mmCIF file of C-alpha atoms and ligand atoms in Angstrom:
data_model
loop_
_atom_site.group_PDB
_atom_site.id
_atom_site.type_symbol
_atom_site.label_atom_id
_atom_site.label_comp_id
_atom_site.label_asym_id
_atom_site.label_seq_id
_atom_site.Cartn_x
_atom_site.Cartn_y
_atom_site.Cartn_z
ATOM 1 C CA MET A 1225 -18.921 -8.803 11.858
ATOM 2 C CA GLU A 1226 -21.217 -8.433 8.887
ATOM 3 C CA VAL A 1227 -19.919 -9.670 5.533
ATOM 4 C CA VAL A 1228 -21.341 -7.816 2.522
ATOM 5 C CA ARG A 1229 -20.596 -8.215 -1.166
ATOM 6 C CA SER A 1230 -22.717 -5.561 -2.885
ATOM 7 C CA ARG A 1231 -22.751 -1.756 -2.756
ATOM 8 C CA GLN A 1232 -26.376 -1.865 -1.685
ATOM 9 C CA ALA A 1233 -25.675 -4.182 1.251
ATOM 10 C CA LEU A 1234 -22.682 -2.018 2.199
ATOM 11 C CA THR A 1235 -24.837 1.125 2.227
ATOM 12 C CA GLN A 1236 -27.419 -0.566 4.447
ATOM 13 C CA ALA A 1237 -24.833 -1.932 6.878
ATOM 14 C CA ILE A 1238 -23.135 1.467 7.130
ATOM 15 C CA ARG A 1239 -26.463 3.210 7.611
ATOM 16 C CA ALA A 1240 -27.148 0.917 10.591
ATOM 17 C CA LEU A 1241 -23.850 2.007 12.173
ATOM 18 C CA ARG A 1242 -24.548 5.679 11.456
ATOM 19 C CA VAL A 1243 -28.000 5.365 13.106
ATOM 20 C CA LEU A 1244 -26.161 4.248 16.248
ATOM 21 C CA GLY A 1245 -24.105 7.446 15.967
ATOM 22 C CA LYS A 1246 -20.840 5.657 15.125
ATOM 23 C CA THR A 1247 -17.999 7.260 13.210
ATOM 24 C CA ILE A 1248 -16.507 5.046 10.528
ATOM 25 C CA GLY A 1249 -12.960 4.183 9.523
ATOM 26 C CA LEU A 1250 -12.223 2.442 6.224
ATOM 27 C CA VAL A 1251 -9.338 -0.009 5.779
ATOM 28 C CA PRO A 1252 -9.013 -0.921 2.089
ATOM 29 C CA THR A 1253 -7.050 -4.133 1.415
ATOM 30 C CA MET A 1254 -6.473 -6.671 -1.314
ATOM 31 C CA GLY A 1255 -6.694 -9.553 1.168
ATOM 32 C CA ALA A 1256 -3.956 -12.120 1.914
ATOM 33 C CA LEU A 1257 -3.937 -10.359 5.245
ATOM 34 C CA HIS A 1258 -0.975 -10.247 7.632
ATOM 35 C CA ASN A 1259 -0.229 -8.458 10.892
ATOM 36 C CA GLY A 1260 0.403 -5.221 9.014
ATOM 37 C CA HIS A 1261 -3.250 -5.204 7.947
ATOM 38 C CA VAL A 1262 -4.332 -6.084 11.486
ATOM 39 C CA SER A 1263 -2.423 -3.024 12.703
ATOM 40 C CA LEU A 1264 -4.290 -0.859 10.141
ATOM 41 C CA VAL A 1265 -7.574 -2.040 11.668
ATOM 42 C CA GLY A 1266 -6.221 -1.251 15.154
ATOM 43 C CA LEU A 1267 -5.321 2.268 14.029
ATOM 44 C CA GLY A 1268 -8.722 2.561 12.340
ATOM 45 C CA LEU A 1269 -10.375 1.808 15.659
ATOM 46 C CA ARG A 1270 -8.353 4.563 17.326
ATOM 47 C CA HIS A 1271 -9.643 7.074 14.762
ATOM 48 C CA ALA A 1272 -13.254 5.873 14.476
ATOM 49 C CA GLN A 1273 -15.812 3.908 16.475
ATOM 50 C CA ALA A 1274 -16.356 1.257 13.802
ATOM 51 C CA VAL A 1275 -14.158 -0.100 11.021
ATOM 52 C CA VAL A 1276 -15.176 -1.218 7.553
ATOM 53 C CA ALA A 1277 -12.492 -3.323 5.842
ATOM 54 C CA SER A 1278 -12.627 -4.072 2.145
ATOM 55 C CA ILE A 1279 -11.008 -6.995 0.383
ATOM 56 C CA PHE A 1280 -10.765 -6.494 -3.354
ATOM 57 C CA VAL A 1281 -7.967 -7.557 -5.676
ATOM 58 C CA ASN A 1282 -8.230 -4.608 -8.005
ATOM 59 C CA PRO A 1283 -7.521 -5.589 -11.641
ATOM 60 C CA ALA A 1284 -7.127 -1.908 -12.622
ATOM 61 C CA GLN A 1285 -3.873 -1.571 -10.689
ATOM 62 C CA PHE A 1286 -2.103 -4.600 -12.213
ATOM 63 C CA GLY A 1287 -0.158 -4.380 -15.463
ATOM 64 C CA PRO A 1288 -0.656 -7.019 -18.180
ATOM 65 C CA ASN A 1289 2.463 -8.961 -17.105
ATOM 66 C CA GLU A 1290 1.911 -8.605 -13.372
ATOM 67 C CA ASP A 1291 0.619 -11.058 -10.784
ATOM 68 C CA PHE A 1292 -3.147 -10.342 -10.811
ATOM 69 C CA SER A 1293 -4.155 -13.964 -11.458
ATOM 70 C CA ARG A 1294 -1.674 -15.487 -9.013
ATOM 71 C CA TYR A 1295 -2.174 -12.828 -6.299
ATOM 72 C CA PRO A 1296 -2.929 -14.831 -3.119
ATOM 73 C CA ARG A 1297 -6.642 -15.128 -2.312
ATOM 74 C CA THR A 1298 -7.298 -16.388 1.220
ATOM 75 C CA GLU A 1299 -10.855 -15.283 1.962
ATOM 76 C CA GLN A 1300 -11.718 -17.519 4.937
ATOM 77 C CA GLU A 1301 -8.503 -16.801 6.852
ATOM 78 C CA ASP A 1302 -8.846 -13.100 6.015
ATOM 79 C CA LEU A 1303 -12.389 -12.938 7.395
ATOM 80 C CA GLU A 1304 -11.275 -14.621 10.625
ATOM 81 C CA LYS A 1305 -8.457 -12.103 11.026
ATOM 82 C CA LEU A 1306 -10.748 -9.131 10.381
ATOM 83 C CA LYS A 1307 -13.314 -10.409 12.864
ATOM 84 C CA ALA A 1308 -10.669 -10.992 15.540
ATOM 85 C CA ALA A 1309 -9.273 -7.494 14.897
ATOM 86 C CA GLY A 1310 -12.679 -5.914 15.648
ATOM 87 C CA VAL A 1311 -13.955 -5.047 12.161
ATOM 88 C CA SER A 1312 -17.705 -4.298 12.000
ATOM 89 C CA ILE A 1313 -18.233 -4.723 8.259
ATOM 90 C CA ALA A 1314 -16.164 -6.727 5.766
ATOM 91 C CA TYR A 1315 -16.853 -5.618 2.197
ATOM 92 C CA LEU A 1316 -15.887 -8.107 -0.517
ATOM 93 C CA PRO A 1317 -17.220 -6.893 -3.863
ATOM 94 C CA ALA A 1318 -16.801 -8.983 -7.002
ATOM 95 C CA VAL A 1319 -14.982 -7.438 -9.972
ATOM 96 C CA ASP A 1320 -18.240 -6.671 -11.820
ATOM 97 C CA GLU A 1321 -19.652 -4.983 -8.717
ATOM 98 C CA MET A 1322 -16.767 -2.489 -8.818
ATOM 99 C CA TYR A 1323 -16.374 -2.355 -12.595
ATOM 100 C CA PRO A 1324 -19.753 -3.180 -14.144
ATOM 101 C CA GLN A 1325 -20.102 -3.503 -17.889
ATOM 102 C CA GLY A 1326 -19.659 -0.105 -19.498
ATOM 103 C CA PHE A 1327 -17.392 1.241 -16.741
ATOM 104 C CA ALA A 1328 -15.275 3.967 -18.363
ATOM 105 C CA THR A 1329 -14.118 6.592 -15.849
ATOM 106 C CA TYR A 1330 -10.600 6.403 -14.411
ATOM 107 C CA ILE A 1331 -8.747 8.817 -12.158
ATOM 108 C CA SER A 1332 -5.463 10.104 -13.503
ATOM 109 C CA ALA A 1333 -3.251 10.545 -10.476
ATOM 110 C CA GLY A 1334 -0.944 13.195 -11.977
ATOM 111 C CA LYS A 1335 2.814 13.590 -12.375
ATOM 112 C CA ILE A 1336 3.903 11.770 -9.235
ATOM 113 C CA ALA A 1337 2.035 8.654 -10.411
ATOM 114 C CA ASN A 1338 4.579 8.346 -13.221
ATOM 115 C CA GLU A 1339 7.651 8.538 -11.003
ATOM 116 C CA LEU A 1340 9.369 6.026 -8.674
ATOM 117 C CA CYS A 1341 7.209 2.851 -8.884
ATOM 118 C CA GLY A 1342 5.121 4.530 -11.603
ATOM 119 C CA VAL A 1343 8.063 4.342 -14.030
ATOM 120 C CA PHE A 1344 8.109 0.561 -13.696
ATOM 121 C CA ARG A 1345 4.362 0.033 -13.245
ATOM 122 C CA PRO A 1346 2.681 2.375 -15.748
ATOM 123 C CA GLY A 1347 -0.981 2.956 -14.912
ATOM 124 C CA HIS A 1348 -0.655 1.346 -11.471
ATOM 125 C CA PHE A 1349 -1.395 4.466 -9.430
ATOM 126 C CA ASP A 1350 -4.278 5.496 -11.695
ATOM 127 C CA GLY A 1351 -5.794 2.082 -10.926
ATOM 128 C CA VAL A 1352 -5.188 2.557 -7.199
ATOM 129 C CA ALA A 1353 -6.598 6.107 -7.269
ATOM 130 C CA THR A 1354 -9.690 4.906 -9.132
ATOM 131 C CA VAL A 1355 -10.528 2.034 -6.811
ATOM 132 C CA VAL A 1356 -9.755 3.974 -3.630
ATOM 133 C CA THR A 1357 -11.947 6.856 -4.803
ATOM 134 C CA LYS A 1358 -14.763 4.397 -5.494
ATOM 135 C CA LEU A 1359 -14.362 2.773 -2.068
ATOM 136 C CA LEU A 1360 -14.389 6.196 -0.402
ATOM 137 C CA MET A 1361 -17.544 7.166 -2.299
ATOM 138 C CA GLN A 1362 -19.217 3.858 -1.465
ATOM 139 C CA ALA A 1363 -18.396 3.823 2.256
ATOM 140 C CA SER A 1364 -18.270 7.594 3.009
ATOM 141 C CA PRO A 1365 -15.959 7.002 5.970
ATOM 142 C CA ASP A 1366 -14.758 9.689 8.379
ATOM 143 C CA SER A 1367 -11.214 8.379 8.070
ATOM 144 C CA ALA A 1368 -9.337 5.875 5.914
ATOM 145 C CA ILE A 1369 -6.128 4.088 6.858
ATOM 146 C CA PHE A 1370 -3.227 3.206 4.533
ATOM 147 C CA GLY A 1371 0.174 1.730 5.357
ATOM 148 C CA GLU A 1372 3.363 3.744 4.924
ATOM 149 C CA LYS A 1373 5.023 0.733 3.299
ATOM 150 C CA ASP A 1374 3.269 1.898 0.125
ATOM 151 C CA TYR A 1375 4.566 5.407 0.745
ATOM 152 C CA GLN A 1376 4.009 6.653 -2.804
ATOM 153 C CA GLN A 1377 0.505 5.179 -2.814
ATOM 154 C CA LEU A 1378 -0.285 7.045 0.422
ATOM 155 C CA HIS A 1379 0.978 10.261 -1.180
ATOM 156 C CA VAL A 1380 -1.125 9.716 -4.323
ATOM 157 C CA ILE A 1381 -4.237 9.033 -2.241
ATOM 158 C CA ARG A 1382 -3.744 12.187 -0.175
ATOM 159 C CA GLN A 1383 -3.393 14.152 -3.427
ATOM 160 C CA VAL A 1384 -6.563 12.656 -4.949
ATOM 161 C CA VAL A 1385 -8.568 13.319 -1.787
ATOM 162 C CA ARG A 1386 -7.335 16.911 -1.684
ATOM 163 C CA ASP A 1387 -7.876 17.548 -5.398
ATOM 164 C CA LEU A 1388 -11.349 16.007 -5.555
ATOM 165 C CA ASP A 1389 -12.558 17.529 -2.254
ATOM 166 C CA ILE A 1390 -13.349 14.153 -0.747
ATOM 167 C CA ALA A 1391 -14.329 14.720 2.877
ATOM 168 C CA VAL A 1392 -12.240 12.072 4.603
ATOM 169 C CA ARG A 1393 -9.206 12.069 6.867
ATOM 170 C CA ILE A 1394 -6.381 9.977 5.411
ATOM 171 C CA VAL A 1395 -4.268 8.346 8.108
ATOM 172 C CA GLY A 1396 -0.836 6.846 7.397
ATOM 173 C CA ALA A 1397 0.140 3.794 9.451
ATOM 174 C CA PRO A 1398 3.729 2.894 10.388
ATOM 175 C CA ILE A 1399 5.346 -0.034 8.551
ATOM 176 C CA MET A 1400 5.086 -3.363 10.338
ATOM 177 C CA ARG A 1401 8.164 -5.571 9.997
ATOM 178 C CA GLU A 1402 9.136 -9.189 10.460
ATOM 179 C CA LYS A 1403 11.715 -9.940 13.183
ATOM 180 C CA GLU A 1404 14.601 -9.594 10.729
ATOM 181 C CA GLY A 1405 13.298 -6.270 9.423
ATOM 182 C CA LEU A 1406 11.513 -7.300 6.221
ATOM 183 C CA ALA A 1407 8.474 -5.042 5.710
ATOM 184 C CA MET A 1408 5.279 -7.111 5.956
ATOM 185 C CA SER A 1409 3.615 -7.600 2.577
ATOM 186 C CA SER A 1410 1.156 -10.043 1.061
ATOM 187 C CA ARG A 1411 3.730 -10.681 -1.655
ATOM 188 C CA ASN A 1412 6.275 -11.978 0.901
ATOM 189 C CA ARG A 1413 4.568 -15.346 0.564
ATOM 190 C CA TYR A 1414 6.093 -15.618 -2.911
ATOM 191 C CA LEU A 1415 9.583 -15.705 -1.340
ATOM 192 C CA SER A 1416 11.474 -18.953 -0.798
ATOM 193 C CA GLU A 1417 13.192 -19.551 2.572
ATOM 194 C CA SER A 1418 16.546 -18.368 1.247
ATOM 195 C CA GLU A 1419 15.023 -15.360 -0.557
ATOM 196 C CA ARG A 1420 13.433 -14.335 2.739
ATOM 197 C CA VAL A 1421 16.848 -14.157 4.371
ATOM 198 C CA THR A 1422 18.146 -11.991 1.493
ATOM 199 C CA ALA A 1423 14.995 -9.842 1.516
ATOM 200 C CA ALA A 1424 15.816 -8.573 5.003
ATOM 201 C CA VAL A 1425 18.972 -6.972 3.552
ATOM 202 C CA LEU A 1426 16.780 -4.373 1.824
ATOM 203 C CA TYR A 1427 15.710 -2.756 5.099
ATOM 204 C CA ARG A 1428 19.197 -3.021 6.641
ATOM 205 C CA THR A 1429 20.711 -1.380 3.557
ATOM 206 C CA LEU A 1430 18.182 1.455 3.598
ATOM 207 C CA GLN A 1431 18.788 2.032 7.301
ATOM 208 C CA GLN A 1432 22.556 2.167 6.783
ATOM 209 C CA ALA A 1433 22.108 4.541 3.849
ATOM 210 C CA ALA A 1434 19.778 6.754 5.892
ATOM 211 C CA SER A 1435 22.291 7.046 8.699
ATOM 212 C CA LYS A 1436 25.064 8.006 6.239
ATOM 213 C CA LEU A 1437 22.748 10.665 4.778
ATOM 214 C CA ARG A 1438 22.066 11.977 8.259
ATOM 215 C CA GLU A 1439 25.824 12.274 8.766
ATOM 216 C CA GLY A 1440 25.897 14.548 5.714
ATOM 217 C CA ARG A 1441 27.302 12.127 3.100
ATOM 218 C CA ARG A 1442 26.384 12.916 -0.523
ATOM 219 C CA ALA A 1443 23.164 11.211 -1.610
ATOM 220 C CA GLU A 1444 24.577 10.120 -4.949
ATOM 221 C CA SER A 1445 27.428 8.101 -3.469
ATOM 222 C CA VAL A 1446 25.316 6.737 -0.595
ATOM 223 C CA ILE A 1447 22.728 5.477 -3.072
ATOM 224 C CA LYS A 1448 25.424 3.970 -5.297
ATOM 225 C CA ASP A 1449 26.851 2.058 -2.297
ATOM 226 C CA ALA A 1450 23.356 0.899 -1.316
ATOM 227 C CA LYS A 1451 22.694 -0.441 -4.819
ATOM 228 C CA ASN A 1452 26.018 -2.293 -4.761
ATOM 229 C CA ALA A 1453 25.157 -3.792 -1.366
ATOM 230 C CA LEU A 1454 21.820 -5.077 -2.662
ATOM 231 C CA GLN A 1455 23.404 -6.570 -5.763
ATOM 232 C CA LYS A 1456 26.071 -8.264 -3.658
ATOM 233 C CA ALA A 1457 23.391 -9.702 -1.363
ATOM 234 C CA GLY A 1458 21.661 -11.352 -4.332
ATOM 235 C CA PHE A 1459 18.975 -8.907 -5.472
ATOM 236 C CA THR A 1460 18.487 -9.645 -9.145
ATOM 237 C CA LYS A 1461 17.306 -6.182 -10.251
ATOM 238 C CA ILE A 1462 17.050 -2.798 -8.581
ATOM 239 C CA ASP A 1463 14.280 -0.627 -9.976
ATOM 240 C CA TYR A 1464 15.305 2.405 -7.931
ATOM 241 C CA ILE A 1465 16.659 3.770 -4.686
ATOM 242 C CA GLU A 1466 15.789 7.442 -4.352
ATOM 243 C CA LEU A 1467 15.857 10.157 -1.748
ATOM 244 C CA ARG A 1468 12.740 12.290 -1.851
ATOM 245 C CA ASN A 1469 11.152 14.955 0.282
ATOM 246 C CA ALA A 1470 8.940 13.093 2.766
ATOM 247 C CA GLN A 1471 6.017 15.475 2.311
ATOM 248 C CA THR A 1472 6.068 16.436 -1.357
ATOM 249 C CA LEU A 1473 7.879 13.369 -2.729
ATOM 250 C CA LEU A 1474 9.911 15.752 -4.890
ATOM 251 C CA PRO A 1475 13.578 14.842 -5.399
ATOM 252 C CA THR A 1476 15.429 16.299 -2.423
ATOM 253 C CA TYR A 1477 18.698 16.547 -0.610
ATOM 254 C CA SER A 1478 17.146 18.320 2.373
ATOM 255 C CA ALA A 1479 15.085 17.214 5.366
ATOM 256 C CA PRO A 1480 12.531 15.822 5.943
ATOM 257 C CA GLY A 1481 13.642 13.050 3.643
ATOM 258 C CA ARG A 1482 12.344 9.629 2.749
ATOM 259 C CA LEU A 1483 14.563 7.034 1.146
ATOM 260 C CA LEU A 1484 12.486 4.779 -1.092
ATOM 261 C CA ALA A 1485 13.443 1.604 -2.911
ATOM 262 C CA ALA A 1486 12.089 -1.142 -5.133
ATOM 263 C CA ALA A 1487 14.127 -4.226 -5.951
ATOM 264 C CA TRP A 1488 13.585 -7.734 -7.235
ATOM 265 C CA LEU A 1489 14.443 -11.103 -5.787
ATOM 266 C CA GLY A 1490 13.770 -13.559 -8.590
ATOM 267 C CA ASN A 1491 10.124 -13.030 -9.575
ATOM 268 C CA THR A 1492 9.211 -11.013 -6.482
ATOM 269 C CA ARG A 1493 9.317 -7.239 -6.414
ATOM 270 C CA LEU A 1494 9.879 -5.765 -2.951
ATOM 271 C CA ILE A 1495 9.377 -2.156 -1.939
ATOM 272 C CA ASP A 1496 10.423 -0.445 1.263
ATOM 273 C CA ASN A 1497 11.211 3.018 2.601
ATOM 274 C CA VAL A 1498 12.751 4.666 5.634
ATOM 275 C CA GLU A 1499 12.686 8.100 7.194
ATOM 276 C CA VAL A 1500 15.852 10.174 6.825
HETATM 277 O O1 PAF B 2674 -2.444 -1.245 -0.762
HETATM 278 C C1 PAF B 2674 -3.305 -2.009 -1.227
HETATM 279 O O2 PAF B 2674 -3.541 -3.115 -0.733
HETATM 280 C C2 PAF B 2674 -4.087 -1.569 -2.443
HETATM 281 O O3 PAF B 2674 -3.297 -0.834 -3.328
HETATM 282 C C3 PAF B 2674 -5.382 -0.800 -2.104
HETATM 283 C C4 PAF B 2674 -5.084 0.492 -1.366
HETATM 284 C C5 PAF B 2674 -6.274 -1.683 -1.240
HETATM 285 C C6 PAF B 2674 -6.136 -0.446 -3.387
HETATM 286 O O4 PAF B 2674 -6.450 -1.580 -4.110
#
């Protein structure tokens, strides 16, 4: 595995793969890698002959009071995991490589970027859209893989790629979960032992709500019960639980649905979603 830190070195390393006739899959990450990320690489290798993985904690997608400075940075372990997973190129740009002095152009990800998580994290999806667009331009992959845990993010990225005519296939990867059901996330390392036990209630509650919705129960009352269940379990704040259309992310009461949620345990914000 080649480790590169500049755009120029990335271009050269990718050119060497292209000369060998290889198709390329991109797996963008912010590091602090877990088995969910490893599964993205595995899926990348099913869609392309070589995988480029990026590790970049993107300041543009963090709000002023968010966890940018304390976001876990575990470069050596991450590189070992990427190598073992079969990555060809690991791209680790510094902040001024991605946002050099004078950088001024940001992508505005549209209406959906201001809904769901966007209500609570203003500007977040514009930051994601900007960095992902840059990574796609820099690596010119044939496909790029994103986890469905960040379901709204995946939707925003598909929209940006469609709107800006970026020639890449966006592939969504199923959510990887811990044994008790908690969706894998780099931020899970913020959780204490007891918070971890409570965190698993989020998935169980969403699953129960989804099955009630499938039985035809009214969304409003199902969601109210789900919020009560989370509060009772010890969640300190619920940003939202919403039923949306799985494809358009518009508010929906009809199939195919996706039930999405964001809730806090102490200082940790968890997101999850299930198919309905
Ligand atoms: O999902 C993430 O880890 C990040 O939002 C991404 C897609 C790597 C962009 O910084």
